[in-house]
Amino acid sequence: MQSYTIGQAARLLGVSPDTARRWADAGRVATHRDEAGRRLIDGHALAAFSIEVGQGAGDEDETPYTSARNAFPGIVTAVRLGDVAAQVEIQAGPHRLVSLLTREAVEELGLEVGVRATARVKSTSVHIDRT
């Protein structure tokens, strides 16, 4: 299983490394140390935690995650395989993205829960709500 450093996890969650470190220190997400003594977060644990963070999005004391050119780097939180098609969910900071693609593509890319991935969105119709 892939593991992530505090800095990598912070980027995937859309927060500062200090915030990710505080969350780890508070026990909100479990860490372990590698041979070099770096704190790491297991991919499955980070995927589950990213869902929790995403559901709590909108907290005023946290900086929101922004994307550049419709690219949403995140972590795979769910993969549902059918005979031909598949559904993949990515949590990118506070954003949950769901993609439908072929089973073959999922297998070729090695997509599974806990793996880093980037969702790229292209659309001819974008709706904007004023909040």
Tab-separated table of N, CA and C in Angstrom:
chain	number	residue	atom	x	y	z
A	1	MET	N	0.848	-1.177	0.000
A	1	MET	CA	0.000	0.000	0.000
A	1	MET	C	0.889	1.233	0.000
A	2	GLN	N	0.498	2.201	-0.765
A	2	GLN	CA	1.234	3.453	-0.847
A	2	GLN	C	1.038	4.271	0.421
A	3	SER	N	2.104	4.925	0.855
A	3	SER	CA	2.051	5.825	2.001
A	3	SER	C	2.462	7.210	1.545
A	4	TYR	N	2.055	8.221	2.318
A	4	TYR	CA	2.306	9.610	1.958
A	4	TYR	C	2.962	10.344	3.111
A	5	THR	N	3.889	11.247	2.774
A	5	THR	CA	4.485	12.101	3.807
A	5	THR	C	3.436	13.127	4.240
A	6	ILE	N	3.720	13.810	5.332
A	6	ILE	CA	2.814	14.854	5.810
A	6	ILE	C	2.637	15.928	4.730
A	7	GLY	N	3.727	16.317	4.072
A	7	GLY	CA	3.656	17.330	3.025
A	7	GLY	C	2.811	16.881	1.838
A	8	GLN	N	2.997	15.640	1.407
A	8	GLN	CA	2.195	15.115	0.301
A	8	GLN	C	0.728	15.057	0.684
A	9	ALA	N	0.447	14.590	1.888
A	9	ALA	CA	-0.936	14.512	2.364
A	9	ALA	C	-1.555	15.903	2.414
A	10	ALA	N	-0.796	16.884	2.863
A	10	ALA	CA	-1.305	18.253	2.940
A	10	ALA	C	-1.713	18.751	1.560
A	11	ARG	N	-0.858	18.514	0.559
A	11	ARG	CA	-1.187	18.943	-0.804
A	11	ARG	C	-2.445	18.256	-1.306
A	12	LEU	N	-2.585	16.968	-1.037
A	12	LEU	CA	-3.769	16.231	-1.480
A	12	LEU	C	-5.031	16.696	-0.766
A	13	LEU	N	-4.884	17.121	0.475
A	13	LEU	CA	-6.037	17.588	1.255
A	13	LEU	C	-6.328	19.072	1.046
A	14	GLY	N	-5.409	19.778	0.390
A	14	GLY	CA	-5.611	21.199	0.146
A	14	GLY	C	-5.402	22.064	1.368
A	15	VAL	N	-4.479	21.649	2.246
A	15	VAL	CA	-4.178	22.408	3.459
A	15	VAL	C	-2.669	22.584	3.570
A	16	SER	N	-2.240	23.371	4.542
A	16	SER	CA	-0.806	23.562	4.761
A	16	SER	C	-0.220	22.336	5.456
A	17	PRO	N	1.092	22.107	5.294
A	17	PRO	CA	1.728	21.015	6.029
A	17	PRO	C	1.561	21.160	7.541
A	18	ASP	N	1.552	22.398	8.049
A	18	ASP	CA	1.345	22.608	9.491
A	18	ASP	C	-0.026	22.098	9.929
A	19	THR	N	-1.047	22.347	9.122
A	19	THR	CA	-2.392	21.862	9.459
A	19	THR	C	-2.418	20.338	9.452
A	20	ALA	N	-1.832	19.725	8.439
A	20	ALA	CA	-1.789	18.256	8.370
A	20	ALA	C	-1.031	17.686	9.571
A	21	ARG	N	0.057	18.338	9.952
A	21	ARG	CA	0.850	17.900	11.110
A	21	ARG	C	0.037	18.007	12.396
A	22	ARG	N	-0.706	19.115	12.552
A	22	ARG	CA	-1.547	19.283	13.747
A	22	ARG	C	-2.615	18.191	13.800
A	23	TRP	N	-3.222	17.882	12.647
A	23	TRP	CA	-4.238	16.824	12.616
A	23	TRP	C	-3.627	15.483	13.022
A	24	ALA	N	-2.430	15.203	12.535
A	24	ALA	CA	-1.756	13.950	12.901
A	24	ALA	C	-1.412	13.941	14.389
A	25	ASP	N	-0.896	15.062	14.895
A	25	ASP	CA	-0.552	15.161	16.322
A	25	ASP	C	-1.783	14.983	17.203
A	26	ALA	N	-2.938	15.440	16.732
A	26	ALA	CA	-4.184	15.328	17.493
A	26	ALA	C	-4.828	13.952	17.347
A	27	GLY	N	-4.233	13.085	16.519
A	27	GLY	CA	-4.769	11.737	16.350
A	27	GLY	C	-5.933	11.648	15.368
A	28	ARG	N	-6.169	12.696	14.588
A	28	ARG	CA	-7.273	12.650	13.619
A	28	ARG	C	-6.962	11.707	12.466
A	29	VAL	N	-5.677	11.523	12.166
A	29	VAL	CA	-5.241	10.582	11.136
A	29	VAL	C	-3.975	9.891	11.665
A	30	ALA	N	-3.936	8.577	11.513
A	30	ALA	CA	-2.822	7.788	12.049
A	30	ALA	C	-1.579	7.909	11.165
A	31	THR	N	-0.423	7.948	11.801
A	31	THR	CA	0.849	7.992	11.081
A	31	THR	C	1.748	6.870	11.577
A	32	HIS	N	2.757	6.588	10.776
A	32	HIS	CA	3.819	5.659	11.186
A	32	HIS	C	5.130	6.219	10.638
A	33	ARG	N	6.237	5.702	11.106
A	33	ARG	CA	7.550	6.217	10.673
A	33	ARG	C	8.213	5.212	9.742
A	34	ASP	N	8.910	5.768	8.727
A	34	ASP	CA	9.682	4.910	7.827
A	34	ASP	C	11.091	4.737	8.384
A	35	GLU	N	11.955	4.066	7.613
A	35	GLU	CA	13.316	3.792	8.067
A	35	GLU	C	14.120	5.075	8.315
A	36	ALA	N	13.767	6.139	7.584
A	36	ALA	CA	14.474	7.413	7.735
A	36	ALA	C	13.884	8.268	8.851
A	37	GLY	N	12.833	7.782	9.511
A	37	GLY	CA	12.221	8.512	10.610
A	37	GLY	C	11.135	9.484	10.188
A	38	ARG	N	10.801	9.524	8.878
A	38	ARG	CA	9.737	10.424	8.410
A	38	ARG	C	8.375	9.867	8.798
A	39	ARG	N	7.465	10.772	9.139
A	39	ARG	CA	6.095	10.352	9.449
A	39	ARG	C	5.336	10.148	8.145
A	40	LEU	N	4.676	9.003	8.048
A	40	LEU	CA	3.918	8.664	6.854
A	40	LEU	C	2.481	8.343	7.221
A	41	ILE	N	1.592	8.554	6.255
A	41	ILE	CA	0.182	8.208	6.411
A	41	ILE	C	-0.152	7.155	5.373
A	42	ASP	N	-0.732	6.047	5.812
A	42	ASP	CA	-1.148	4.972	4.916
A	42	ASP	C	-2.198	5.498	3.935
A	43	GLY	N	-2.129	5.059	2.681
A	43	GLY	CA	-3.051	5.523	1.648
A	43	GLY	C	-4.510	5.300	1.972
A	44	HIS	N	-4.844	4.133	2.531
A	44	HIS	CA	-6.246	3.856	2.893
A	44	HIS	C	-6.718	4.822	3.990
A	45	ALA	N	-5.854	5.056	4.975
A	45	ALA	CA	-6.214	5.974	6.060
A	45	ALA	C	-6.383	7.394	5.528
A	46	LEU	N	-5.498	7.804	4.606
A	46	LEU	CA	-5.603	9.148	4.043
A	46	LEU	C	-6.861	9.280	3.194
A	47	ALA	N	-7.211	8.244	2.442
A	47	ALA	CA	-8.435	8.287	1.633
A	47	ALA	C	-9.661	8.469	2.526
A	48	ALA	N	-9.736	7.699	3.602
A	48	ALA	CA	-10.875	7.815	4.518
A	48	ALA	C	-10.899	9.197	5.179
A	49	PHE	N	-9.722	9.682	5.588
A	49	PHE	CA	-9.658	10.987	6.237
A	49	PHE	C	-10.022	12.102	5.261
A	50	SER	N	-9.638	11.959	3.988
A	50	SER	CA	-9.954	13.004	3.005
A	50	SER	C	-11.454	13.141	2.802
A	51	ILE	N	-12.178	12.028	2.922
A	51	ILE	CA	-13.641	12.095	2.837
A	51	ILE	C	-14.179	12.892	4.019
A	52	GLU	N	-13.657	12.600	5.203
A	52	GLU	CA	-14.077	13.324	6.416
A	52	GLU	C	-13.801	14.818	6.271
A	53	VAL	N	-12.615	15.166	5.800
A	53	VAL	CA	-12.255	16.571	5.621
A	53	VAL	C	-13.150	17.212	4.560
A	54	GLY	N	-13.400	16.498	3.469
A	54	GLY	CA	-14.242	17.020	2.404
A	54	GLY	C	-15.658	17.283	2.855
A	55	GLN	N	-16.182	16.438	3.713
A	55	GLN	CA	-17.539	16.628	4.219
A	55	GLN	C	-17.612	17.803	5.177
A	56	GLY	N	-16.477	18.164	5.766
A	56	GLY	CA	-16.439	19.300	6.680
A	56	GLY	C	-15.978	20.565	5.982
A	57	ALA	N	-15.924	20.550	4.644
A	57	ALA	CA	-15.455	21.712	3.886
A	57	ALA	C	-16.309	22.925	4.213
A	58	GLY	N	-15.677	24.063	4.133
A	58	GLY	CA	-16.395	25.295	4.427
A	58	GLY	C	-16.064	25.847	5.794
A	59	ASP	N	-15.221	25.154	6.548
A	59	ASP	CA	-14.788	25.688	7.833
A	59	ASP	C	-14.052	26.998	7.566
A	60	GLU	N	-14.396	28.030	8.297
A	60	GLU	CA	-13.846	29.350	8.031
A	60	GLU	C	-12.365	29.459	8.345
A	61	ASP	N	-11.826	28.610	9.219
A	61	ASP	CA	-10.429	28.748	9.605
A	61	ASP	C	-9.475	27.980	8.693
A	62	GLU	N	-9.977	27.333	7.658
A	62	GLU	CA	-9.123	26.576	6.756
A	62	GLU	C	-9.145	27.203	5.369
A	63	THR	N	-7.992	27.202	4.723
A	63	THR	CA	-7.891	27.744	3.380
A	63	THR	C	-8.526	26.768	2.398
A	64	PRO	N	-9.415	27.240	1.519
A	64	PRO	CA	-10.032	26.341	0.552
A	64	PRO	C	-9.038	25.922	-0.512
A	65	TYR	N	-9.243	24.754	-1.071
A	65	TYR	CA	-8.396	24.232	-2.136
A	65	TYR	C	-8.850	24.838	-3.459
A	66	THR	N	-7.920	25.255	-4.275
A	66	THR	CA	-8.262	25.773	-5.595
A	66	THR	C	-7.537	24.962	-6.647
A	67	SER	N	-8.112	24.889	-7.841
A	67	SER	CA	-7.479	24.147	-8.923
A	67	SER	C	-6.978	25.115	-9.978
A	68	ALA	N	-6.070	24.644	-10.782
A	68	ALA	CA	-5.568	25.425	-11.902
A	68	ALA	C	-5.884	24.665	-13.177
A	69	ARG	N	-6.523	25.344	-14.130
A	69	ARG	CA	-6.858	24.756	-15.425
A	69	ARG	C	-7.624	23.452	-15.310
A	70	ASN	N	-8.571	23.415	-14.392
A	70	ASN	CA	-9.483	22.293	-14.234
A	70	ASN	C	-8.803	20.971	-13.884
A	71	ALA	N	-7.671	21.023	-13.217
A	71	ALA	CA	-6.996	19.817	-12.754
A	71	ALA	C	-7.199	19.718	-11.247
A	72	PHE	N	-7.669	18.559	-10.792
A	72	PHE	CA	-7.961	18.348	-9.379
A	72	PHE	C	-7.101	17.192	-8.853
A	73	PRO	N	-5.880	17.480	-8.364
A	73	PRO	CA	-5.077	16.404	-7.786
A	73	PRO	C	-5.689	15.956	-6.467
A	74	GLY	N	-5.766	14.654	-6.275
A	74	GLY	CA	-6.367	14.142	-5.059
A	74	GLY	C	-5.982	12.698	-4.808
A	75	ILE	N	-6.852	12.023	-4.088
A	75	ILE	CA	-6.609	10.633	-3.718
A	75	ILE	C	-7.859	9.823	-4.034
A	76	VAL	N	-7.658	8.624	-4.559
A	76	VAL	CA	-8.779	7.749	-4.903
A	76	VAL	C	-9.411	7.247	-3.609
A	77	THR	N	-10.731	7.444	-3.479
A	77	THR	CA	-11.439	7.025	-2.271
A	77	THR	C	-12.372	5.844	-2.518
A	78	ALA	N	-12.692	5.550	-3.788
A	78	ALA	CA	-13.552	4.406	-4.092
A	78	ALA	C	-13.365	3.995	-5.546
A	79	VAL	N	-13.428	2.692	-5.783
A	79	VAL	CA	-13.393	2.141	-7.137
A	79	VAL	C	-14.452	1.053	-7.201
A	80	ARG	N	-15.373	1.189	-8.159
A	80	ARG	CA	-16.410	0.173	-8.371
A	80	ARG	C	-16.240	-0.367	-9.777
A	81	LEU	N	-15.920	-1.660	-9.872
A	81	LEU	CA	-15.667	-2.286	-11.163
A	81	LEU	C	-16.869	-3.085	-11.632
A	82	GLY	N	-17.247	-2.872	-12.875
A	82	GLY	CA	-18.253	-3.695	-13.528
A	82	GLY	C	-17.553	-4.592	-14.528
A	83	ASP	N	-18.324	-5.301	-15.346
A	83	ASP	CA	-17.720	-6.171	-16.353
A	83	ASP	C	-16.947	-5.362	-17.397
A	84	VAL	N	-17.496	-4.219	-17.808
A	84	VAL	CA	-16.878	-3.394	-18.839
A	84	VAL	C	-16.550	-1.996	-18.324
A	85	ALA	N	-17.426	-1.417	-17.525
A	85	ALA	CA	-17.266	-0.043	-17.052
A	85	ALA	C	-16.824	-0.021	-15.591
A	86	ALA	N	-16.392	1.162	-15.159
A	86	ALA	CA	-15.967	1.347	-13.772
A	86	ALA	C	-16.317	2.758	-13.332
A	87	GLN	N	-16.432	2.922	-12.016
A	87	GLN	CA	-16.669	4.228	-11.414
A	87	GLN	C	-15.557	4.478	-10.415
A	88	VAL	N	-14.923	5.649	-10.527
A	88	VAL	CA	-13.823	6.002	-9.644
A	88	VAL	C	-14.156	7.324	-8.963
A	89	GLU	N	-13.970	7.375	-7.642
A	89	GLU	CA	-14.185	8.601	-6.880
A	89	GLU	C	-12.833	9.117	-6.408
A	90	ILE	N	-12.655	10.428	-6.549
A	90	ILE	CA	-11.437	11.095	-6.084
A	90	ILE	C	-11.842	12.214	-5.145
A	91	GLN	N	-11.164	12.292	-4.008
A	91	GLN	CA	-11.350	13.413	-3.095
A	91	GLN	C	-10.168	14.338	-3.309
A	92	ALA	N	-10.437	15.560	-3.781
A	92	ALA	CA	-9.405	16.546	-4.057
A	92	ALA	C	-9.670	17.746	-3.151
A	93	GLY	N	-9.039	17.763	-1.988
A	93	GLY	CA	-9.353	18.800	-1.008
A	93	GLY	C	-10.810	18.651	-0.628
A	94	PRO	N	-11.595	19.723	-0.686
A	94	PRO	CA	-13.005	19.615	-0.328
A	94	PRO	C	-13.887	19.111	-1.471
A	95	HIS	N	-13.268	18.811	-2.622
A	95	HIS	CA	-14.034	18.434	-3.804
A	95	HIS	C	-14.064	16.919	-3.997
A	96	ARG	N	-15.267	16.369	-4.178
A	96	ARG	CA	-15.440	14.945	-4.496
A	96	ARG	C	-15.788	14.869	-5.976
A	97	LEU	N	-14.958	14.147	-6.741
A	97	LEU	CA	-15.200	13.990	-8.165
A	97	LEU	C	-15.436	12.527	-8.468
A	98	VAL	N	-16.400	12.262	-9.349
A	98	VAL	CA	-16.735	10.899	-9.735
A	98	VAL	C	-16.570	10.789	-11.241
A	99	SER	N	-15.865	9.762	-11.686
A	99	SER	CA	-15.641	9.556	-13.110
A	99	SER	C	-16.092	8.161	-13.519
A	100	LEU	N	-16.709	8.079	-14.680
A	100	LEU	CA	-17.061	6.796	-15.272
A	100	LEU	C	-16.080	6.536	-16.408
A	101	LEU	N	-15.429	5.402	-16.384
A	101	LEU	CA	-14.468	5.039	-17.408
A	101	LEU	C	-14.477	3.536	-17.595
A	102	THR	N	-13.678	3.039	-18.510
A	102	THR	CA	-13.676	1.603	-18.748
A	102	THR	C	-12.922	0.881	-17.641
A	103	ARG	N	-13.298	-0.344	-17.435
A	103	ARG	CA	-12.592	-1.199	-16.460
A	103	ARG	C	-11.131	-1.352	-16.885
A	104	GLU	N	-10.921	-1.483	-18.192
A	104	GLU	CA	-9.568	-1.642	-18.720
A	104	GLU	C	-8.699	-0.432	-18.343
A	105	ALA	N	-9.237	0.781	-18.452
A	105	ALA	CA	-8.474	1.978	-18.102
A	105	ALA	C	-8.104	1.987	-16.618
A	106	VAL	N	-9.053	1.600	-15.769
A	106	VAL	CA	-8.792	1.542	-14.326
A	106	VAL	C	-7.660	0.560	-14.036
A	107	GLU	N	-7.708	-0.594	-14.667
A	107	GLU	CA	-6.677	-1.609	-14.443
A	107	GLU	C	-5.322	-1.161	-14.988
A	108	GLU	N	-5.302	-0.538	-16.172
A	108	GLU	CA	-4.042	-0.066	-16.752
A	108	GLU	C	-3.403	1.032	-15.905
A	109	LEU	N	-4.224	1.910	-15.344
A	109	LEU	CA	-3.712	2.994	-14.511
A	109	LEU	C	-3.374	2.537	-13.089
A	110	GLY	N	-3.817	1.338	-12.723
A	110	GLY	CA	-3.564	0.839	-11.368
A	110	GLY	C	-4.326	1.620	-10.310
A	111	LEU	N	-5.535	2.067	-10.662
A	111	LEU	CA	-6.326	2.856	-9.716
A	111	LEU	C	-6.926	1.957	-8.643
A	112	GLU	N	-6.683	2.324	-7.399
A	112	GLU	CA	-7.258	1.641	-6.248
A	112	GLU	C	-7.317	2.643	-5.104
A	113	VAL	N	-8.083	2.336	-4.095
A	113	VAL	CA	-8.230	3.235	-2.956
A	113	VAL	C	-6.860	3.542	-2.361
A	114	GLY	N	-6.624	4.839	-2.126
A	114	GLY	CA	-5.370	5.261	-1.514
A	114	GLY	C	-4.313	5.712	-2.496
A	115	VAL	N	-4.563	5.590	-3.801
A	115	VAL	CA	-3.585	5.982	-4.813
A	115	VAL	C	-3.826	7.432	-5.218
A	116	ARG	N	-2.746	8.186	-5.422
A	116	ARG	CA	-2.863	9.562	-5.917
A	116	ARG	C	-3.316	9.543	-7.366
A	117	ALA	N	-4.177	10.477	-7.714
A	117	ALA	CA	-4.641	10.620	-9.087
A	117	ALA	C	-5.084	12.065	-9.289
A	118	THR	N	-5.130	12.487	-10.520
A	118	THR	CA	-5.611	13.829	-10.845
A	118	THR	C	-6.814	13.704	-11.754
A	119	ALA	N	-7.917	14.306	-11.347
A	119	ALA	CA	-9.111	14.366	-12.185
A	119	ALA	C	-9.005	15.623	-13.028
A	120	ARG	N	-9.171	15.478	-14.327
A	120	ARG	CA	-9.149	16.626	-15.231
A	120	ARG	C	-10.539	16.772	-15.820
A	121	VAL	N	-11.062	17.985	-15.750
A	121	VAL	CA	-12.438	18.241	-16.163
A	121	VAL	C	-12.436	19.130	-17.396
A	122	LYS	N	-13.160	18.686	-18.430
A	122	LYS	CA	-13.348	19.500	-19.627
A	122	LYS	C	-14.838	19.553	-19.889
A	123	SER	N	-15.349	20.747	-20.027
A	123	SER	CA	-16.778	20.876	-20.210
A	123	SER	C	-17.094	22.059	-21.106
A	124	THR	N	-18.128	21.920	-21.909
A	124	THR	CA	-18.569	23.040	-22.726
A	124	THR	C	-19.615	23.857	-21.996
A	125	SER	N	-20.064	23.358	-20.847
A	125	SER	CA	-21.071	24.060	-20.074
A	125	SER	C	-20.668	24.063	-18.606
A	126	VAL	N	-20.400	25.235	-18.073
A	126	VAL	CA	-20.017	25.370	-16.680
A	126	VAL	C	-21.047	26.288	-16.018
A	127	HIS	N	-21.656	25.827	-14.949
A	127	HIS	CA	-22.637	26.599	-14.216
A	127	HIS	C	-21.994	27.203	-12.985
A	128	ILE	N	-22.306	28.449	-12.691
A	128	ILE	CA	-21.735	29.137	-11.537
A	128	ILE	C	-22.866	29.638	-10.669
A	129	ASP	N	-22.780	29.342	-9.385
A	129	ASP	CA	-23.728	29.839	-8.396
A	129	ASP	C	-23.049	30.891	-7.555
A	130	ARG	N	-23.750	31.961	-7.272
A	130	ARG	CA	-23.211	32.969	-6.359
A	130	ARG	C	-23.587	32.571	-4.936
A	131	THR	N	-22.592	32.528	-4.066
A	131	THR	CA	-22.848	32.127	-2.680
A	131	THR	C	-22.657	33.270	-1.739
